[in-house]
Amino acid sequence: DVKVTQSSRYLVKRTGEKVFLECVQDMDHENMFWYRQDPGLGLRLIYFSYDVKMKEKGDIPEGYSVSREKKERFSLILESASTNQTSMYLCASSSHRLQGSSGNTIYFGEGSWLTVV
Amino acid sequence: QKEVEQNSGPLSVPEGAIASLNCTYSDRGSQSFFWYRQYSGKSPELIMFIYSNGDKEDGRFTAQLNKASQYVSLLIRDSQPSDSATYLCAVNYNQGGKLIFGQGTELSVKP
């Protein structure tokens, strides 16, 4: 089974703090993603990465950065947390080596609930 | 901008009935389509994917795709209270695995 692990499940941070959200996948997937999910807004893509040290902006990258130094690990960084970044953050991964459309299946971690006060 | 649209619901059906969840998408270049289920407070989990026109069945679930109408649906037969969740439709626009998600339809199955 694919396993995507988000190390921090529940965090409370102060405005202006630097926040790191870590994600590790164990299936040798090339693609990794960070989404945030808010009521009424659905899943919104923050950043994604197709390979080590590669990253591309998603739909809402402002206020975030990412790091992918190793294939299995993808980190989301909030340089200076703000209250409007209170949300659930979901890490996900997928493989583009698999044949057929099933290779695009995205597998999600359990989520990290971040509250910024 | 590529869009995926779903009715937010809630959709309420009695236990044992067929629940029908619908999704439309804006880009005719879309290649594959996914349905995820998300329980409250949990992360999305894959139910089915489909990429050919027609029906695809898996147990109580049937996905239907009509590319001409840019429409994909999920039917849940013999609905159970445990099916109560939010169902997310997602579309792959062949951008290296990136999926675009709809906002989800909340389903409530009443005993």
GROMACS .gro file of C-alpha atoms in nm:
model
  228
    1ASP     CA    1   0.000   0.000   0.000
    2VAL     CA    2   0.106   0.355  -0.071
    3LYS     CA    3   0.192   0.542   0.242
    4VAL     CA    4   0.216   0.918   0.258
    5THR     CA    5   0.311   1.038   0.604
    6GLN     CA    6   0.269   1.389   0.737
    7SER     CA    7   0.468   1.411   1.057
    8SER     CA    8   0.272   1.692   1.220
    9ARG     CA    9  -0.101   1.633   1.252
   10TYR     CA   10  -0.200   1.930   1.469
   11LEU     CA   11  -0.002   2.251   1.509
   12VAL     CA   12  -0.070   2.586   1.671
   13LYS     CA   13   0.167   2.865   1.570
   14ARG     CA   14   0.187   3.237   1.633
   15THR     CA   15   0.160   3.501   1.363
   16GLY     CA   16   0.501   3.567   1.209
   17GLU     CA   17   0.651   3.230   1.301
   18LYS     CA   18   0.823   3.017   1.040
   19VAL     CA   19   0.641   2.688   0.996
   20PHE     CA   20   0.764   2.365   0.841
   21LEU     CA   21   0.527   2.090   0.731
   22GLU     CA   22   0.702   1.767   0.643
   23CYS     CA   23   0.581   1.491   0.415
   24VAL     CA   24   0.737   1.156   0.330
   25GLN     CA   25   0.618   0.892   0.083
   26ASP     CA   26   0.746   0.538   0.062
   27MET     CA   27   0.649   0.438  -0.294
   28ASP     CA   28   0.928   0.601  -0.492
   29HIS     CA   29   0.679   0.838  -0.654
   30GLU     CA   30   0.814   1.112  -0.874
   31ASN     CA   31   0.531   1.359  -0.816
   32MET     CA   32   0.452   1.522  -0.487
   33PHE     CA   33   0.196   1.787  -0.406
   34TRP     CA   34   0.084   2.022  -0.132
   35TYR     CA   35  -0.282   2.121  -0.114
   36ARG     CA   36  -0.479   2.317   0.138
   37GLN     CA   37  -0.845   2.254   0.203
   38ASP     CA   38  -1.089   2.509   0.339
   39PRO     CA   39  -1.467   2.490   0.383
   40GLY     CA   40  -1.645   2.608   0.071
   41LEU     CA   41  -1.321   2.641  -0.127
   42GLY     CA   42  -1.233   2.278  -0.181
   43LEU     CA   43  -0.882   2.151  -0.245
   44ARG     CA   44  -0.643   2.411  -0.376
   45LEU     CA   45  -0.297   2.330  -0.506
   46ILE     CA   46  -0.015   2.527  -0.345
   47TYR     CA   47   0.297   2.373  -0.502
   48PHE     CA   48   0.396   2.053  -0.675
   49SER     CA   49   0.718   1.882  -0.769
   50TYR     CA   50   0.796   1.639  -1.051
   51ASP     CA   51   1.143   1.548  -0.937
   52VAL     CA   52   1.409   1.616  -0.681
   53LYS     CA   53   1.493   1.986  -0.659
   54MET     CA   54   1.218   2.070  -0.904
   55LYS     CA   55   0.910   2.266  -0.807
   56GLU     CA   56   0.625   2.445  -0.975
   57LYS     CA   57   0.371   2.687  -0.841
   58GLY     CA   58   0.014   2.577  -0.808
   59ASP     CA   59  -0.291   2.797  -0.783
   60ILE     CA   60  -0.215   2.967  -0.449
   61PRO     CA   61   0.164   2.979  -0.389
   62GLU     CA   62   0.175   3.320  -0.222
   63GLY     CA   63   0.312   3.304   0.130
   64TYR     CA   64   0.451   2.953   0.083
   65SER     CA   65   0.768   2.789  -0.036
   66VAL     CA   66   0.871   2.427  -0.076
   67SER     CA   67   1.178   2.210  -0.064
   68ARG     CA   68   1.248   1.875  -0.223
   69GLU     CA   69   1.604   1.765  -0.152
   70LYS     CA   70   1.525   1.394  -0.158
   71LYS     CA   71   1.277   1.205  -0.374
   72GLU     CA   72   1.073   1.078  -0.082
   73ARG     CA   73   1.044   1.405   0.108
   74PHE     CA   74   0.855   1.722   0.023
   75SER     CA   75   0.840   2.008   0.270
   76LEU     CA   76   0.605   2.303   0.280
   77ILE     CA   77   0.736   2.620   0.442
   78LEU     CA   78   0.538   2.915   0.568
   79GLU     CA   79   0.802   3.187   0.593
   80SER     CA   80   0.592   3.411   0.817
   81ALA     CA   81   0.267   3.251   0.924
   82SER     CA   82  -0.049   3.457   0.908
   83THR     CA   83  -0.397   3.390   1.041
   84ASN     CA   84  -0.535   3.341   0.689
   85GLN     CA   85  -0.309   3.039   0.658
   86THR     CA   86  -0.508   2.854   0.920
   87SER     CA   87  -0.623   2.548   0.731
   88MET     CA   88  -0.586   2.177   0.673
   89TYR     CA   89  -0.282   2.097   0.461
   90LEU     CA   90  -0.270   1.781   0.258
   91CYS     CA   91   0.040   1.627   0.108
   92ALA     CA   92   0.001   1.385  -0.181
   93SER     CA   93   0.208   1.182  -0.423
   94SER     CA   94   0.171   1.000  -0.753
   95SER     CA   95   0.378   0.816  -1.008
   96HIS     CA   96   0.412   0.893  -1.376
   97ARG     CA   97   0.598   0.567  -1.442
   98LEU     CA   98   0.291   0.350  -1.424
   99GLN     CA   99   0.117   0.265  -1.750
  100GLY     CA  100  -0.230   0.387  -1.817
  101SER     CA  101  -0.439   0.650  -1.656
  102SER     CA  102  -0.422   0.485  -1.315
  103GLY     CA  103  -0.069   0.617  -1.291
  104ASN     CA  104  -0.212   0.959  -1.232
  105THR     CA  105  -0.386   0.848  -0.914
  106ILE     CA  106  -0.293   1.081  -0.632
  107TYR     CA  107  -0.255   0.935  -0.283
  108PHE     CA  108  -0.302   1.163   0.013
  109GLY     CA  109  -0.147   1.181   0.357
  110GLU     CA  110  -0.365   1.214   0.665
  111GLY     CA  111  -0.348   1.592   0.673
  112SER     CA  112  -0.196   1.856   0.897
  113TRP     CA  113  -0.429   2.091   1.081
  114LEU     CA  114  -0.257   2.425   1.126
  115THR     CA  115  -0.396   2.703   1.343
  116VAL     CA  116  -0.221   3.041   1.337
  117VAL     CA  117  -0.308   3.269   1.629
  118GLN     CA  118  -0.900   2.846  -1.647
  119LYS     CA  119  -0.976   2.478  -1.627
  120GLU     CA  120  -1.268   2.405  -1.398
  121VAL     CA  121  -1.438   2.111  -1.238
  122GLU     CA  122  -1.790   2.171  -1.114
  123GLN     CA  123  -1.995   1.974  -0.863
  124ASN     CA  124  -2.314   2.050  -0.675
  125SER     CA  125  -2.212   2.108  -0.315
  126GLY     CA  126  -2.525   1.941  -0.177
  127PRO     CA  127  -2.605   1.814   0.069
  128LEU     CA  128  -2.759   1.528  -0.123
  129SER     CA  129  -2.979   1.322   0.102
  130VAL     CA  130  -3.094   0.970   0.011
  131PRO     CA  131  -3.260   0.695   0.214
  132GLU     CA  132  -3.071   0.381   0.300
  133GLY     CA  133  -3.086   0.128   0.016
  134ALA     CA  134  -3.148   0.388  -0.254
  135ILE     CA  135  -2.921   0.483  -0.544
  136ALA     CA  136  -2.716   0.797  -0.490
  137SER     CA  137  -2.617   0.986  -0.805
  138LEU     CA  138  -2.328   1.231  -0.793
  139ASN     CA  139  -2.247   1.450  -1.089
  140CYS     CA  140  -1.946   1.642  -1.216
  141THR     CA  141  -1.878   1.856  -1.522
  142TYR     CA  142  -1.544   1.976  -1.650
  143SER     CA  143  -1.442   2.254  -1.882
  144ASP     CA  144  -1.150   2.122  -2.085
  145ARG     CA  145  -1.213   1.874  -2.367
  146GLY     CA  146  -0.849   1.770  -2.347
  147SER     CA  147  -0.909   1.598  -2.014
  148GLN     CA  148  -0.789   1.241  -2.017
  149SER     CA  149  -0.875   1.071  -1.692
  150PHE     CA  150  -1.123   1.120  -1.414
  151PHE     CA  151  -1.123   1.024  -1.051
  152TRP     CA  152  -1.369   0.997  -0.766
  153TYR     CA  153  -1.246   1.038  -0.410
  154ARG     CA  154  -1.442   0.995  -0.087
  155GLN     CA  155  -1.361   1.212   0.213
  156TYR     CA  156  -1.503   1.153   0.558
  157SER     CA  157  -1.525   1.451   0.791
  158GLY     CA  158  -1.184   1.531   0.936
  159LYS     CA  159  -1.008   1.275   0.719
  160SER     CA  160  -0.810   1.291   0.397
  161PRO     CA  161  -0.952   1.193   0.056
  162GLU     CA  162  -0.933   0.830  -0.048
  163LEU     CA  163  -0.963   0.703  -0.404
  164ILE     CA  164  -1.282   0.518  -0.496
  165MET     CA  165  -1.252   0.483  -0.873
  166PHE     CA  166  -1.094   0.621  -1.185
  167ILE     CA  167  -1.225   0.613  -1.542
  168TYR     CA  168  -1.078   0.722  -1.873
  169SER     CA  169  -1.299   0.564  -2.143
  170ASN     CA  170  -1.649   0.666  -2.238
  171GLY     CA  171  -1.916   0.450  -2.083
  172ASP     CA  172  -1.959   0.280  -1.749
  173LYS     CA  173  -1.711   0.125  -1.511
  174GLU     CA  174  -1.838  -0.081  -1.221
  175ASP     CA  175  -1.669  -0.175  -0.896
  176GLY     CA  176  -1.894  -0.337  -0.639
  177ARG     CA  177  -2.171  -0.094  -0.545
  178PHE     CA  178  -2.001   0.189  -0.730
  179THR     CA  179  -2.040   0.276  -1.099
  180ALA     CA  180  -1.855   0.559  -1.269
  181GLN     CA  181  -2.000   0.695  -1.592
  182LEU     CA  182  -1.811   0.910  -1.842
  183ASN     CA  183  -1.944   1.106  -2.136
  184LYS     CA  184  -1.663   1.303  -2.296
  185ALA     CA  185  -1.888   1.461  -2.559
  186SER     CA  186  -2.097   1.618  -2.284
  187GLN     CA  187  -1.794   1.672  -2.056
  188TYR     CA  188  -1.975   1.493  -1.780
  189VAL     CA  189  -1.873   1.228  -1.530
  190SER     CA  190  -2.091   1.075  -1.262
  191LEU     CA  191  -2.074   0.832  -0.974
  192LEU     CA  192  -2.363   0.603  -0.884
  193ILE     CA  193  -2.375   0.432  -0.546
  194ARG     CA  194  -2.621   0.144  -0.533
  195ASP     CA  195  -2.777   0.018  -0.210
  196SER     CA  196  -2.654   0.326  -0.025
  197GLN     CA  197  -2.549   0.274   0.335
  198PRO     CA  198  -2.516   0.524   0.621
  199SER     CA  199  -2.141   0.454   0.606
  200ASP     CA  200  -2.141   0.609   0.257
  201SER     CA  201  -2.220   0.947   0.413
  202ALA     CA  202  -1.921   1.161   0.319
  203THR     CA  203  -1.807   1.427   0.076
  204TYR     CA  204  -1.732   1.298  -0.274
  205LEU     CA  205  -1.467   1.477  -0.475
  206CYS     CA  206  -1.444   1.465  -0.853
  207ALA     CA  207  -1.096   1.517  -0.999
  208VAL     CA  208  -0.976   1.557  -1.355
  209ASN     CA  209  -0.634   1.504  -1.507
  210TYR     CA  210  -0.548   1.752  -1.781
  211ASN     CA  211  -0.231   1.564  -1.871
  212GLN     CA  212  -0.007   1.802  -1.689
  213GLY     CA  213   0.226   1.550  -1.538
  214GLY     CA  214  -0.016   1.404  -1.293
  215LYS     CA  215  -0.165   1.720  -1.154
  216LEU     CA  216  -0.534   1.679  -1.077
  217ILE     CA  217  -0.791   1.955  -1.066
  218PHE     CA  218  -1.054   1.893  -0.798
  219GLY     CA  219  -1.415   1.997  -0.777
  220GLN     CA  220  -1.542   2.138  -0.451
  221GLY     CA  221  -1.712   1.814  -0.356
  222THR     CA  222  -2.069   1.695  -0.300
  223GLU     CA  223  -2.180   1.613   0.051
  224LEU     CA  224  -2.383   1.292   0.062
  225SER     CA  225  -2.603   1.197   0.356
  226VAL     CA  226  -2.759   0.851   0.368
  227LYS     CA  227  -3.045   0.833   0.617
  228PRO     CA  228  -3.123   0.503   0.796
   0.00000   0.00000   0.00000
